[in-house]
Tab-separated table of C-alpha atoms in Angstrom:
chain	number	residue	atom	x	y	z
A	3	UNK	CA	105.540	-20.337	206.593
A	4	UNK	CA	102.263	-19.267	204.980
A	5	UNK	CA	100.328	-20.219	208.135
A	6	UNK	CA	102.771	-18.274	210.265
A	7	UNK	CA	102.008	-15.136	208.249
A	8	UNK	CA	98.255	-15.606	208.710
A	9	UNK	CA	98.673	-16.159	212.439
A	10	UNK	CA	100.789	-13.035	212.691
A	11	UNK	CA	98.188	-11.066	210.726
A	12	UNK	CA	95.353	-12.275	212.937
A	13	UNK	CA	97.378	-11.572	216.062
A	14	UNK	CA	98.184	-8.049	214.871
A	15	UNK	CA	94.564	-7.412	213.966
A	16	UNK	CA	93.486	-8.592	217.399
A	17	UNK	CA	95.902	-6.149	219.025
A	18	UNK	CA	94.621	-3.164	217.055
A	19	UNK	CA	93.604	-0.438	219.492
A	20	UNK	CA	90.341	1.347	218.985
A	21	UNK	CA	90.603	3.713	221.926
A	22	UNK	CA	89.121	6.530	219.884
A	23	UNK	CA	85.899	4.616	219.305
A	24	UNK	CA	82.999	5.451	221.550
A	25	UNK	CA	81.797	2.647	223.816
A	26	UNK	CA	78.200	3.157	222.716
A	27	UNK	CA	78.826	3.291	218.959
A	28	UNK	CA	81.191	1.186	216.921
A	29	UNK	CA	83.370	2.956	214.391
A	30	UNK	CA	83.342	2.075	210.709
A	31	UNK	CA	86.885	0.759	211.138
A	32	UNK	CA	85.640	-1.836	213.603
A	33	UNK	CA	83.065	-3.126	211.124
A	34	UNK	CA	85.746	-3.268	208.432
A	35	UNK	CA	87.992	-5.181	210.807
A	36	UNK	CA	85.202	-7.643	211.659
A	37	UNK	CA	84.576	-8.215	207.951
A	38	UNK	CA	88.299	-8.894	207.476
A	39	UNK	CA	88.240	-11.315	210.416
A	40	UNK	CA	85.373	-13.236	208.853
A	41	UNK	CA	87.323	-13.539	205.618
A	42	UNK	CA	90.483	-14.753	207.357
A	43	UNK	CA	88.641	-17.054	209.764
A	44	UNK	CA	87.473	-19.188	206.864
A	45	UNK	CA	91.115	-20.142	206.259
A	46	UNK	CA	91.320	-21.654	209.753
A	47	UNK	CA	87.989	-23.489	209.817
A	48	UNK	CA	86.948	-26.722	208.132
A	49	UNK	CA	83.233	-27.267	207.658
A	50	UNK	CA	81.696	-30.625	208.603
A	51	UNK	CA	81.355	-33.229	205.881
A	52	UNK	CA	77.571	-33.023	206.142
A	53	UNK	CA	77.697	-29.420	204.865
A	54	UNK	CA	76.665	-30.003	201.261
A	55	UNK	CA	77.951	-27.273	198.960
A	56	UNK	CA	77.711	-29.300	195.782
A	57	UNK	CA	74.700	-27.428	194.422
A	58	UNK	CA	76.200	-23.952	194.538
A	59	UNK	CA	79.175	-22.008	193.301
A	60	UNK	CA	78.601	-19.360	195.962
A	61	UNK	CA	79.815	-19.008	199.521
A	62	UNK	CA	76.976	-17.259	201.326
A	63	UNK	CA	77.386	-15.059	204.379
A	64	UNK	CA	73.912	-14.261	205.715
A	65	UNK	CA	73.327	-11.472	208.227
A	66	UNK	CA	70.350	-11.532	210.594
A	67	UNK	CA	69.738	-8.615	212.942
A	68	UNK	CA	73.026	-6.977	211.947
A	69	UNK	CA	74.082	-3.361	211.900
A	70	UNK	CA	73.914	-2.047	208.329
A	71	UNK	CA	77.523	-0.847	208.635
A	72	UNK	CA	78.676	-4.456	209.023
A	73	UNK	CA	76.702	-5.528	205.959
A	74	UNK	CA	78.210	-2.639	203.997
A	75	UNK	CA	81.731	-3.581	205.149
A	76	UNK	CA	81.140	-7.202	204.142
A	77	UNK	CA	79.865	-6.146	200.715
A	78	UNK	CA	82.854	-3.843	200.210
A	79	UNK	CA	85.382	-6.483	201.259
A	80	UNK	CA	83.910	-9.401	199.344
A	81	UNK	CA	83.167	-7.536	196.134
A	82	UNK	CA	86.193	-9.126	194.441
A	83	UNK	CA	87.184	-11.939	196.804
A	84	UNK	CA	86.427	-15.626	196.976
A	85	UNK	CA	86.175	-18.036	199.888
A	86	UNK	CA	86.945	-21.706	199.340
A	87	UNK	CA	87.107	-21.052	195.576
A	88	UNK	CA	83.556	-19.692	195.532
A	89	UNK	CA	82.144	-16.249	194.808
A	90	UNK	CA	80.965	-14.649	198.048
A	91	UNK	CA	77.326	-13.626	198.347
A	92	UNK	CA	76.258	-11.363	201.229
A	93	UNK	CA	72.586	-11.701	202.161
A	94	UNK	CA	70.642	-9.538	204.599
A	95	UNK	CA	67.840	-11.403	206.350
A	96	UNK	CA	64.963	-9.458	207.856
A	97	UNK	CA	63.202	-12.477	209.274
A	98	UNK	CA	64.311	-15.927	210.371
A	99	UNK	CA	61.963	-17.494	207.823
A	100	UNK	CA	64.301	-16.178	205.085
A	101	UNK	CA	67.175	-18.348	206.346
A	102	UNK	CA	68.147	-20.942	203.756
A	103	UNK	CA	71.505	-22.707	204.066
A	104	UNK	CA	74.365	-20.180	204.104
A	105	UNK	CA	77.865	-21.253	205.024
A	106	UNK	CA	78.042	-18.463	207.642
A	107	UNK	CA	75.227	-16.823	209.588
A	108	UNK	CA	76.202	-13.619	211.366
A	109	UNK	CA	73.696	-13.132	214.182
A	110	UNK	CA	73.427	-9.497	215.250
A	111	UNK	CA	72.100	-8.155	218.529
A	112	UNK	CA	68.716	-7.381	216.952
A	113	UNK	CA	68.178	-11.147	216.609
A	114	UNK	CA	68.591	-11.882	220.331
A	115	UNK	CA	65.012	-13.123	220.665
A	116	UNK	CA	65.602	-15.646	217.854
A	117	UNK	CA	69.005	-16.923	218.993
A	118	UNK	CA	67.853	-20.125	220.717
A	119	UNK	CA	65.547	-21.010	217.838
A	120	UNK	CA	68.499	-20.653	215.443
A	121	UNK	CA	70.876	-22.685	217.600
A	122	UNK	CA	68.347	-25.431	218.353
A	123	UNK	CA	67.165	-25.951	214.763
A	124	UNK	CA	68.617	-29.232	213.408
A	125	UNK	CA	68.225	-27.899	209.840
A	126	UNK	CA	70.989	-25.388	210.584
A	127	UNK	CA	73.735	-28.016	210.723
A	128	UNK	CA	76.760	-27.033	208.691
A	129	UNK	CA	76.187	-23.305	209.230
A	130	UNK	CA	78.956	-21.471	211.092
A	131	UNK	CA	77.396	-19.052	213.579
A	132	UNK	CA	79.258	-15.790	214.221
A	133	UNK	CA	78.144	-12.819	216.315
A	134	UNK	CA	79.363	-9.722	218.084
A	135	UNK	CA	76.895	-9.628	220.953
A	136	UNK	CA	77.791	-9.970	224.637
A	137	UNK	CA	76.968	-13.427	225.953
A	138	UNK	CA	76.230	-15.024	222.568
A	139	UNK	CA	79.446	-17.053	222.732
A	140	UNK	CA	78.412	-18.623	226.021
A	141	UNK	CA	74.944	-19.320	224.654
A	142	UNK	CA	76.242	-21.489	221.803
A	143	UNK	CA	77.407	-19.275	218.932
A	144	UNK	CA	80.602	-20.733	217.441
A	145	UNK	CA	82.565	-17.466	217.181
A	146	UNK	CA	81.799	-14.224	218.974
A	147	UNK	CA	83.630	-10.910	218.604
A	148	UNK	CA	84.115	-9.136	221.937
A	149	UNK	CA	85.835	-5.952	223.075
A	150	UNK	CA	88.542	-6.493	225.693
A	151	UNK	CA	90.446	-3.403	226.804
A	152	UNK	CA	89.350	-1.677	223.585
A	153	UNK	CA	90.690	-4.508	221.445
A	154	UNK	CA	88.574	-6.817	219.315
A	155	UNK	CA	89.033	-10.410	220.456
A	156	UNK	CA	87.524	-13.691	219.332
A	157	UNK	CA	85.630	-16.027	221.609
A	158	UNK	CA	85.457	-19.631	220.403
A	159	UNK	CA	82.802	-21.863	221.914
A	160	UNK	CA	84.710	-25.133	221.800
A	161	UNK	CA	81.750	-27.310	222.834
A	162	UNK	CA	79.505	-25.834	220.124
A	163	UNK	CA	82.240	-26.205	217.513
A	164	UNK	CA	82.861	-29.853	218.405
A	165	UNK	CA	79.164	-30.722	218.725
A	166	UNK	CA	78.489	-29.407	215.215
A	167	UNK	CA	81.606	-31.120	213.826
A	168	UNK	CA	83.463	-28.014	212.675
A	169	UNK	CA	87.246	-28.161	212.906
A	170	UNK	CA	89.294	-25.173	214.015
A	171	UNK	CA	93.004	-24.909	213.321
A	172	UNK	CA	94.982	-24.971	216.559
A	173	UNK	CA	96.728	-21.740	215.590
A	174	UNK	CA	93.421	-19.893	215.729
A	175	UNK	CA	92.657	-21.467	219.086
A	176	UNK	CA	95.954	-20.113	220.434
A	177	UNK	CA	94.937	-16.482	219.846
A	178	UNK	CA	91.262	-16.789	220.862
A	179	UNK	CA	89.381	-16.786	224.146
A	180	UNK	CA	88.155	-20.369	224.550
A	181	UNK	CA	84.686	-20.793	226.031
A	182	UNK	CA	82.757	-23.778	227.265
A	183	UNK	CA	79.175	-24.048	226.076
A	184	UNK	CA	76.861	-22.892	228.834
A	185	UNK	CA	73.584	-23.055	226.948
A	186	UNK	CA	72.055	-24.615	230.035
A	187	UNK	CA	72.379	-21.190	231.682
A	188	UNK	CA	69.892	-19.621	229.212
């Protein structure tokens, strides 16, 4: 029954209408909603066994090339929350060289030129890649937020998820847009 409530919550969030938001600028509510999605998504995803978290009591969400409003929404949401029984740490990266080993890397549109380097780096195994940029899902990002008829939807790149040995609960797959990995189309 608990899972049914989470699925219903995710489904309702995905149906939220943001018709008042301008196409060229995202509203603060959309950033808050994306932060909430990230929090809830962690309940439906299992990290690969090779993701070694033994040395930390933190769950790090790193943001590279992100809008400051998203970072602020993440900080506000995670101020008193935990993920996987760990305190959440939000990190803003200004350069790819600052990337350590977060559990989640949110790749913003300002990091487009670095996307392939991030995805191709074998040291980034065990990092869940999330973005909100058009085409990033098809290029190999695990989860991409997209606007469809003024609704926020999730794209899941099934090939990228399987290749990196993440597991996604089938309930999440039922409410998402499933993508093949078309990295060859770079």
